[in-house]
Coordinates of C-alpha atoms in Angstrom, one line a residue:
M1 CA -150.8 188.9 23.7
D2 CA -151.4 189.2 28.0
Q3 CA -148.9 193.3 27.1
L4 CA -151.7 194.1 24.2
E5 CA -154.8 193.1 26.1
S6 CA -153.4 195.2 29.3
F7 CA -152.5 198.7 27.5
A8 CA -155.9 198.7 25.4
R9 CA -157.5 199.1 28.9
S10 CA -155.1 201.4 30.1
T11 CA -155.9 205.4 30.3
E12 CA -153.0 205.3 27.9
G13 CA -154.8 203.1 25.9
V14 CA -158.6 204.9 26.2
I15 CA -156.9 208.1 24.8
G16 CA -154.2 206.8 22.2
I17 CA -157.2 204.2 20.5
T18 CA -159.9 207.0 20.7
V19 CA -157.2 209.2 19.7
A20 CA -156.7 207.4 15.9
V21 CA -160.3 206.5 16.3
A22 CA -161.1 210.4 15.9
L23 CA -158.2 211.5 13.3
A24 CA -159.4 207.9 11.4
A25 CA -162.4 208.8 11.6
G26 CA -161.8 212.7 10.3
V27 CA -160.6 211.1 7.0
I28 CA -162.7 209.1 6.4
Y29 CA -165.4 211.9 6.5
H30 CA -163.4 214.1 4.3
R31 CA -163.2 211.3 1.3
A32 CA -166.9 210.3 1.6
N33 CA -167.6 213.5 0.6
K34 CA -165.8 214.5 -2.4
I35 CA -166.3 211.2 -4.2
D36 CA -168.6 210.6 -7.5
Y37 CA -171.0 207.8 -6.5
G38 CA -173.0 207.6 -9.5
V39 CA -176.0 207.3 -8.2
P40 CA -178.3 209.3 -5.7
Q41 CA -176.9 209.1 -2.5
V42 CA -179.4 209.4 0.3
P43 CA -178.9 212.4 2.6
T44 CA -177.2 212.6 5.7
S45 CA -175.2 214.4 8.3
G46 CA -173.1 213.4 10.9
F47 CA -170.0 210.9 10.9
F48 CA -172.6 208.2 11.9
G49 CA -174.7 208.7 8.6
S50 CA -178.5 206.9 8.7
S51 CA -176.5 203.7 10.8
S52 CA -179.6 204.5 13.4
E53 CA -182.5 205.5 11.1
Y54 CA -181.8 202.2 9.5
R55 CA -182.1 200.3 12.4
R56 CA -184.8 202.4 13.8
D57 CA -186.6 199.9 10.8
P58 CA -184.8 198.6 7.9
H59 CA -187.6 197.8 5.7
A60 CA -189.1 201.4 5.9
F61 CA -185.4 203.0 5.2
T62 CA -184.7 200.9 2.2
A63 CA -188.5 201.3 1.1
K64 CA -188.5 205.2 1.8
W65 CA -185.1 205.8 0.2
G66 CA -185.5 203.1 -2.8
K67 CA -188.7 205.2 -3.5
K68 CA -187.5 208.7 -4.3
L69 CA -184.3 207.0 -5.0
G70 CA -184.5 204.0 -7.2
P71 CA -183.3 201.0 -6.9
V72 CA -179.7 201.7 -5.8
Y73 CA -178.5 204.1 -3.9
G74 CA -175.7 205.5 -1.5
A75 CA -175.2 206.0 1.8
K76 CA -173.5 205.8 4.5
I77 CA -174.5 202.6 7.4
F78 CA -173.2 200.4 9.2
G79 CA -170.1 202.9 9.7
Q80 CA -169.7 203.2 5.9
H81 CA -170.0 204.0 2.9
A82 CA -171.5 201.9 0.8
T83 CA -174.2 200.8 -2.6
I84 CA -177.3 199.8 -1.6
V85 CA -178.1 197.4 -4.1
S86 CA -181.4 195.7 -5.8
G87 CA -183.4 194.7 -8.8
P88 CA -180.8 193.3 -11.6
A89 CA -178.3 195.0 -10.9
V90 CA -178.1 192.4 -7.8
R91 CA -176.8 189.8 -10.7
E92 CA -173.9 192.1 -11.7
V93 CA -172.7 192.2 -8.1
F94 CA -172.8 188.7 -8.0
Q95 CA -171.1 187.2 -10.4
N96 CA -168.6 190.3 -11.3
D97 CA -164.7 188.8 -10.0
G98 CA -163.8 192.0 -8.7
F99 CA -166.4 191.6 -5.6
C100 CA -165.5 189.2 -2.2
I101 CA -168.2 189.0 -0.6
H102 CA -165.8 187.1 2.9
S103 CA -164.1 190.6 2.3
G104 CA -167.0 192.0 3.1
L105 CA -168.7 189.9 5.8
E106 CA -164.6 190.3 7.3
R107 CA -165.0 194.0 7.9
T108 CA -168.0 193.5 10.7
F109 CA -167.4 189.8 11.6
N110 CA -163.7 188.3 11.3
M111 CA -164.9 184.5 12.2
N112 CA -161.4 183.2 12.4
L113 CA -160.0 185.6 14.9
L114 CA -163.2 185.8 16.7
T115 CA -162.7 181.6 17.0
N116 CA -158.7 181.3 17.0
N117 CA -159.3 179.7 13.6
I118 CA -155.7 179.2 11.3
P119 CA -154.8 181.4 9.1
V120 CA -157.0 181.1 5.9
D121 CA -154.0 181.2 3.8
I122 CA -153.7 177.6 5.9
L123 CA -157.5 177.3 5.2
P124 CA -158.8 178.6 2.6
Y125 CA -162.2 179.8 2.2
S126 CA -162.0 178.1 -1.2
F127 CA -161.2 174.9 -0.1
I128 CA -164.1 174.8 2.3
A129 CA -165.9 175.3 -0.5
N130 CA -164.8 172.4 -2.2
T131 CA -165.3 170.2 1.2
I132 CA -168.4 171.0 0.9
R133 CA -169.4 170.4 -2.6
Q134 CA -167.7 167.3 -3.0
Y135 CA -167.7 165.2 0.5
I136 CA -171.1 166.4 1.8
S137 CA -174.1 167.6 -1.4
A138 CA -172.3 165.0 -3.9
N139 CA -173.4 162.5 -1.5
L140 CA -176.5 163.2 -0.5
D141 CA -177.8 159.7 -1.2
K142 CA -175.3 158.3 1.1
Y143 CA -176.3 160.3 4.2
T144 CA -179.9 160.4 3.6
L145 CA -180.9 157.6 5.8
R146 CA -178.2 159.1 8.2
L147 CA -179.4 162.0 8.4
V148 CA -183.5 161.0 8.9
E149 CA -181.8 158.3 12.1
H150 CA -179.8 161.4 13.0
V151 CA -183.1 164.3 13.4
E152 CA -185.4 161.3 15.1
F153 CA -182.9 161.0 17.6
G154 CA -182.1 164.6 18.0
F155 CA -185.9 165.5 18.4
S156 CA -185.9 162.4 21.4
E157 CA -184.2 164.1 23.0
I158 CA -186.7 166.8 23.2
Y159 CA -189.5 165.7 23.3
G160 CA -189.0 162.3 25.1
Q161 CA -192.0 159.4 24.8
V162 CA -195.3 161.6 23.5
S163 CA -198.2 160.0 25.0
D164 CA -201.4 159.7 22.9
E165 CA -202.6 163.0 24.6
G166 CA -199.4 165.0 23.0
I167 CA -196.7 167.1 24.4
T168 CA -196.7 171.1 24.6
L169 CA -192.8 172.4 24.3
P170 CA -192.4 175.5 25.4
G171 CA -191.1 176.9 21.5
V172 CA -189.6 175.4 18.1
F173 CA -185.1 176.7 18.2
P174 CA -184.1 173.7 21.0
L175 CA -185.7 170.5 19.1
V176 CA -184.3 171.9 16.2
Q177 CA -181.1 173.0 16.8
Q178 CA -180.6 169.4 18.8
A179 CA -181.4 167.7 16.1
I180 CA -179.1 170.0 13.4
A181 CA -176.5 169.5 15.6
R182 CA -176.5 165.5 16.0
A183 CA -177.2 165.1 12.4
N184 CA -174.5 167.7 11.0
A185 CA -172.0 165.3 13.5
S186 CA -172.9 162.3 12.2
V187 CA -172.4 163.7 8.1
F188 CA -168.8 165.7 9.0
V189 CA -167.5 163.2 10.9
G190 CA -169.1 160.5 11.3
V191 CA -171.6 158.5 13.0
E192 CA -169.0 157.6 16.6
L193 CA -168.1 161.3 17.2
A194 CA -171.8 161.8 17.0
K195 CA -172.4 159.9 20.2
N196 CA -169.6 162.2 21.6
E197 CA -171.6 164.2 24.1
Q198 CA -168.9 167.6 24.4
L199 CA -169.2 167.3 20.9
I200 CA -172.6 167.7 20.3
D201 CA -172.4 170.3 22.9
S202 CA -170.3 172.4 20.0
F203 CA -171.7 172.2 17.4
K204 CA -174.7 172.8 19.5
N205 CA -174.0 176.0 20.9
M206 CA -171.1 177.1 20.0
V207 CA -172.3 180.3 17.3
L208 CA -175.3 181.4 19.8
Q209 CA -172.5 181.1 23.3
M210 CA -169.7 183.1 21.2
G211 CA -172.4 185.2 19.7
A212 CA -173.8 186.1 23.1
E213 CA -170.0 187.1 24.6
F214 CA -169.2 189.4 22.0
K215 CA -171.2 191.5 21.4
P216 CA -171.6 194.5 18.3
I217 CA -170.6 197.7 19.4
P218 CA -171.7 200.1 16.7
W219 CA -169.9 202.8 17.2
L220 CA -166.5 201.5 16.3
E221 CA -168.3 200.0 13.4
P222 CA -166.5 202.5 11.4
F223 CA -163.1 201.4 12.6
P224 CA -162.7 197.7 10.2
T225 CA -159.3 197.8 12.0
V226 CA -160.0 198.4 15.5
M227 CA -163.4 195.6 15.1
H228 CA -159.6 193.4 13.9
I229 CA -158.2 193.8 16.7
R230 CA -161.3 193.9 19.3
S231 CA -162.0 190.0 17.1
Y232 CA -158.2 188.8 17.6
L233 CA -158.2 190.0 21.3
F234 CA -161.3 187.8 21.3
G235 CA -160.3 184.3 20.2
K236 CA -157.0 185.0 22.0
T237 CA -158.7 185.1 25.3
S238 CA -162.5 184.3 25.7
S239 CA -162.7 181.2 27.7
V240 CA -165.8 180.4 25.6
V241 CA -163.6 180.4 22.0
R242 CA -161.2 177.7 24.8
R243 CA -164.0 175.8 25.8
H244 CA -165.3 174.5 22.2
R245 CA -161.6 174.6 21.2
A246 CA -160.6 172.4 23.8
Q247 CA -163.9 170.5 23.3
L248 CA -163.8 169.3 19.3
A249 CA -160.2 168.7 20.0
D250 CA -160.6 166.3 22.8
A251 CA -163.1 164.8 20.4
L252 CA -161.6 164.3 17.3
R253 CA -157.6 163.5 18.5
P254 CA -158.8 159.9 18.8
E255 CA -161.1 159.0 16.4
V256 CA -158.3 160.4 13.9
Y257 CA -155.4 159.3 15.0
R258 CA -157.2 156.1 15.4
R259 CA -158.3 156.6 11.7
L260 CA -154.8 157.1 10.2
E261 CA -153.5 154.5 11.8
A262 CA -156.1 151.8 10.6
M263 CA -155.2 153.8 6.5
K264 CA -151.1 153.0 7.4
S265 CA -151.0 149.5 8.6
N266 CA -153.2 148.3 6.1
D267 CA -155.6 147.2 8.8
S268 CA -158.4 144.4 7.4
N269 CA -160.6 144.8 10.2
W270 CA -161.1 148.7 9.7
E271 CA -164.5 149.2 8.1
R272 CA -163.4 152.6 6.6
P273 CA -166.1 155.5 7.4
N274 CA -168.2 157.3 5.4
D275 CA -168.3 161.0 6.6
A276 CA -166.2 164.4 5.3
L277 CA -164.1 164.2 8.5
Q278 CA -162.8 160.4 6.2
D279 CA -162.6 162.1 2.4
V280 CA -160.4 164.9 4.2
L281 CA -158.4 162.8 5.7
E282 CA -157.6 161.1 3.0
N283 CA -157.3 163.6 0.4
S284 CA -156.2 167.0 2.0
L285 CA -154.0 166.5 4.4
P286 CA -152.3 169.8 5.2
P287 CA -148.8 170.8 5.4
A288 CA -146.3 168.9 7.3
N289 CA -145.4 171.6 9.8
I290 CA -149.3 172.5 11.1
D291 CA -150.9 171.0 13.3
L292 CA -153.4 168.6 12.3
I293 CA -156.2 168.4 15.0
N294 CA -155.5 172.0 15.1
Y295 CA -156.6 172.3 11.3
L296 CA -159.2 169.9 11.8
V297 CA -160.6 172.0 14.6
S298 CA -160.7 175.2 12.4
W299 CA -162.1 173.5 9.4
V300 CA -164.8 171.8 11.9
T301 CA -165.6 175.3 13.5
I302 CA -166.2 177.3 9.8
L303 CA -168.3 173.7 8.7
V304 CA -170.4 174.3 12.5
F305 CA -171.1 178.7 11.6
S306 CA -171.6 177.9 7.8
S307 CA -174.8 175.7 8.8
M308 CA -176.1 176.3 12.0
F309 CA -178.1 178.8 12.6
T310 CA -179.0 179.7 9.2
T311 CA -180.0 176.6 9.0
A312 CA -181.9 176.1 12.5
E313 CA -183.6 179.6 12.2
T314 CA -184.7 179.1 8.8
A315 CA -186.6 175.5 10.0
A316 CA -187.8 176.8 13.2
V317 CA -190.0 179.3 10.8
A318 CA -191.2 176.9 8.7
I319 CA -192.8 174.9 11.3
Y320 CA -194.7 177.3 12.5
R321 CA -196.2 178.2 9.4
L322 CA -197.1 174.5 9.4
V323 CA -198.6 175.5 12.6
Q324 CA -200.0 178.6 11.4
F325 CA -202.0 176.8 8.5
P326 CA -203.1 173.8 9.7
E327 CA -204.3 172.8 6.4
M328 CA -201.4 173.5 4.7
A329 CA -199.7 170.8 6.8
E330 CA -201.8 168.3 6.1
E331 CA -201.9 168.2 2.6
L332 CA -198.0 168.1 3.3
Y333 CA -198.5 165.1 4.7
Q334 CA -200.6 163.4 1.9
E335 CA -197.9 164.3 0.2
Q336 CA -194.7 162.9 1.7
V337 CA -198.0 159.2 1.5
E338 CA -198.0 159.7 -2.4
V339 CA -194.7 159.0 -2.7
L340 CA -194.4 157.0 -0.2
E341 CA -196.7 154.8 -2.0
A342 CA -195.9 156.2 -5.4
A343 CA -191.9 153.2 -3.8
G344 CA -193.8 151.2 -3.2
F345 CA -194.2 151.2 0.4
D346 CA -198.0 151.6 2.6
A347 CA -198.3 155.6 4.8
S348 CA -197.0 153.3 7.4
A349 CA -193.0 153.4 6.5
G350 CA -192.2 156.9 7.1
P351 CA -189.6 158.8 6.2
E352 CA -186.7 156.1 7.7
V353 CA -187.4 154.6 4.0
F354 CA -186.7 157.4 2.4
T355 CA -184.1 158.1 -0.5
E356 CA -182.6 161.1 -2.2
D357 CA -184.7 160.7 -5.1
M358 CA -187.7 160.7 -2.6
V359 CA -187.2 163.5 -0.8
K360 CA -186.5 165.3 -4.2
K361 CA -190.3 164.6 -5.2
L362 CA -191.9 166.2 -2.0
V363 CA -191.9 168.8 -4.5
K364 CA -194.9 171.0 -2.6
L365 CA -192.5 171.0 0.6
E366 CA -190.0 172.3 -1.2
S367 CA -192.2 175.8 -2.4
V368 CA -193.2 175.8 1.5
I369 CA -189.1 176.2 2.0
R370 CA -188.6 178.3 -0.8
E371 CA -191.7 180.4 -0.2
T372 CA -190.7 180.4 3.6
G373 CA -187.2 181.9 3.0
R374 CA -188.6 185.3 0.6
A375 CA -191.1 186.1 2.7
G376 CA -188.3 186.5 5.7
P377 CA -187.7 189.9 7.0
R378 CA -183.8 189.2 5.9
C379 CA -183.3 192.8 4.6
V380 CA -179.6 194.3 3.6
R381 CA -177.1 192.1 4.0
L382 CA -173.8 190.1 1.8
P383 CA -171.8 193.3 1.5
H384 CA -169.6 192.3 -1.3
T385 CA -165.9 194.1 -1.6
N386 CA -164.5 195.7 -4.0
I387 CA -161.1 194.2 -3.4
T388 CA -159.3 195.4 -7.1
N389 CA -157.5 198.4 -7.4
E390 CA -159.8 199.8 -10.2
T391 CA -163.2 201.4 -9.3
I392 CA -166.1 199.2 -10.9
V393 CA -168.8 200.8 -13.1
L394 CA -172.6 198.9 -12.4
S395 CA -174.0 199.3 -15.7
C396 CA -176.9 201.3 -13.7
G397 CA -173.4 204.1 -13.2
A398 CA -173.3 202.6 -10.1
C399 CA -169.4 203.3 -8.6
I400 CA -167.5 201.5 -6.3
P401 CA -164.5 202.2 -4.8
P402 CA -161.9 200.0 -4.5
G403 CA -162.3 198.8 -0.5
E404 CA -166.0 200.0 -0.7
N405 CA -169.0 197.8 -0.2
C406 CA -172.0 197.2 -2.2
F407 CA -174.8 196.1 0.4
I408 CA -177.5 193.8 -1.5
N409 CA -181.2 194.7 -0.9
V410 CA -182.8 191.4 -0.8
Y411 CA -185.9 192.2 1.0
A412 CA -186.9 194.5 -2.2
N413 CA -185.7 191.6 -4.6
H414 CA -187.8 189.1 -2.8
N415 CA -191.2 191.6 -3.1
D416 CA -190.1 193.2 -6.5
P417 CA -193.1 191.8 -8.9
D418 CA -191.2 192.6 -11.5
L419 CA -188.2 189.3 -10.7
Q420 CA -191.0 187.7 -9.0
R421 CA -193.0 186.5 -12.4
S422 CA -195.7 188.6 -11.4
I423 CA -196.7 186.1 -8.5
D424 CA -199.4 187.7 -6.9
D425 CA -199.7 189.1 -3.3
L426 CA -195.8 189.0 -2.3
S427 CA -196.4 190.6 1.8
E428 CA -198.8 187.7 2.0
F429 CA -197.1 183.7 3.0
K430 CA -198.7 181.7 0.0
P431 CA -197.3 178.8 1.2
F432 CA -198.0 176.4 -2.9
R433 CA -197.6 179.5 -4.1
F434 CA -194.0 178.1 -6.3
V435 CA -196.0 174.5 -7.0
G436 CA -195.8 173.6 -10.8
L437 CA -193.1 176.9 -11.8
E438 CA -189.8 176.3 -13.0
T439 CA -188.7 178.6 -9.4
N440 CA -190.0 175.7 -7.4
S441 CA -186.8 174.8 -6.2
A442 CA -185.7 175.7 -3.2
V443 CA -182.2 175.1 -4.3
M444 CA -182.3 178.3 -7.3
A445 CA -180.1 180.9 -6.7
S446 CA -181.3 183.6 -8.7
D447 CA -182.0 187.4 -8.0
S448 CA -185.3 186.5 -7.2
F449 CA -184.0 184.7 -4.4
L450 CA -181.1 185.5 -3.1
V451 CA -180.8 183.3 0.7
F452 CA -178.3 181.4 -0.7
G453 CA -176.1 183.9 -2.8
L454 CA -176.0 184.2 -6.1
G455 CA -173.4 182.9 -9.7
K456 CA -169.9 182.1 -7.7
H457 CA -170.9 183.6 -4.4
S458 CA -173.6 181.4 -3.9
C459 CA -173.6 178.4 -0.9
P460 CA -172.1 175.2 -2.1
G461 CA -174.0 174.2 0.4
R462 CA -177.8 174.5 -0.2
W463 CA -178.5 171.6 -1.0
Y464 CA -177.7 170.2 1.7
A465 CA -179.2 172.4 3.9
V466 CA -182.2 171.9 1.6
H467 CA -182.2 168.3 1.8
Q468 CA -182.0 168.5 5.9
M469 CA -185.1 171.0 6.4
K470 CA -187.2 168.4 4.4
I471 CA -185.9 165.7 6.0
M472 CA -186.8 167.3 9.5
L473 CA -190.6 168.8 8.3
S474 CA -191.0 165.6 6.8
I475 CA -190.3 163.3 10.4
L476 CA -192.9 166.0 12.3
L477 CA -195.9 165.5 9.6
H478 CA -194.9 162.3 9.9
K479 CA -195.0 161.4 13.3
F480 CA -197.2 164.5 14.8
K481 CA -200.4 166.6 14.1
L482 CA -198.5 170.4 15.0
S483 CA -200.6 172.8 16.4
S484 CA -200.3 175.9 19.3
P485 CA -201.9 177.3 22.0
D486 CA -200.7 180.5 21.1
K487 CA -201.7 182.6 18.2
I488 CA -198.5 182.6 16.0
T489 CA -197.8 186.1 15.0
F490 CA -194.8 186.9 12.7
V491 CA -194.1 190.7 13.0
N492 CA -191.7 191.5 9.5
K493 CA -188.8 192.7 11.5
E494 CA -185.1 192.2 10.6
R495 CA -184.6 191.1 14.0
M496 CA -187.4 189.2 14.5
P497 CA -187.3 185.8 12.0
L498 CA -189.1 183.8 15.2
P499 CA -193.4 184.8 15.3
L500 CA -193.5 186.7 18.7
S501 CA -193.6 184.8 22.1
P502 CA -194.9 183.6 23.5
C503 CA -195.6 180.7 20.8
R504 CA -195.4 176.9 22.6
I505 CA -195.9 174.2 20.1
Q506 CA -198.0 171.0 20.5
L507 CA -197.3 167.5 18.9
T508 CA -199.7 165.2 19.7
P509 CA -199.0 161.6 17.8
R510 CA -200.7 160.5 14.2
K511 CA -203.4 158.0 14.7
G512 CA -203.5 155.2 11.7
D513 CA -204.3 159.3 9.4

């Protein structure tokens, strides 16, 4: 490994890689110009194609070329030729077994390599998905009270004791980040390990710190093999990766071996923990030749990457929306009171008495979460690679050769009047637009709501993520009136989902509302 890294940094290595890259570039560019893709193409010149135009303003790029070329067209983007798909054709892509979203994502972001995880053939994505479905999403009622307790604890670690005058926080993201780290740890690995500060540090910071250290290099995008080598070297040499894997291993090791010993000895004094880790230990141990702790660290790492950042970002945006529309926040508070009273409690009880069924009845809050996702700035994303040996032809005539990608224009579908079933003012955030409609559910994956994917490729943890967000928002609404000394302004840019800074938040305790 050290020799490979030294060679890559040497003059000879740089020259060799540059020559290899140039030769590969010529082959790729020549090949792309000879293929009939069956749909109109964005005119392009030069090897890097339209990436610069897209990155300057993704929404302007897709609006311009969608208007000129239609809902499905080709472009040289992100270092590759890709078919950009919107409208009804999106469903075809998601439901075609010849496409693989994991292969598409790994072209530029190979999480297993970046985190030095166990190889995917030992810890496959299908196993992770089944873990989430069977051990987490299927047990929301069992985990609801635990989530409430740990979200509240995480919140209190950020805002502490709040006086009657309230407190002003510099931003929302650290608040939800801490709460999600505590809550996820309690569900994934148990309430005892959720007290381990080193483990919580990794749950909270691992994704952000690795992302900050491993910055994208756009000129490498046309060369996935080179990017994979770079990811591999990062995973093997990064001090951030080593530190977080060591922290997770040190936290897990004594607890795991304590549980295994209790299970083996049938210890009558041992109370079985209710968490996903225990389910894995009982049902899904790795082969005997695989180190158990390394296996579990890799499993936890994937869960954290899958659940932490996107949920925290969406929850933070939703909180800013509550601040932006105070009348909406009060209506949501009243909905919470009505659900509590219908279940036999008074308003003072709060979310600590919630059950899964009570959380499901917060239909206005559900609409807010769905609208937060729909109105977000996500644009061209979710690459799907043709993993077959044959060209896949969509009903619109688009031809996707083996090894090439379809990208989904999420923004177009989220703002398509036909797909949104004649809902008006799609450019505006309307919190209750889905209330009373069949499409109110924030976990209903469809071609009109693609935050969690669609069909076989939809996110297996979406029930858990939405449940957790509803709990977080409910706790804040129950405890506080939300406001801001700043104007909350969203700029609708793909890389800026949160509002412009400053965007402080004022938490003022409710007084007997």
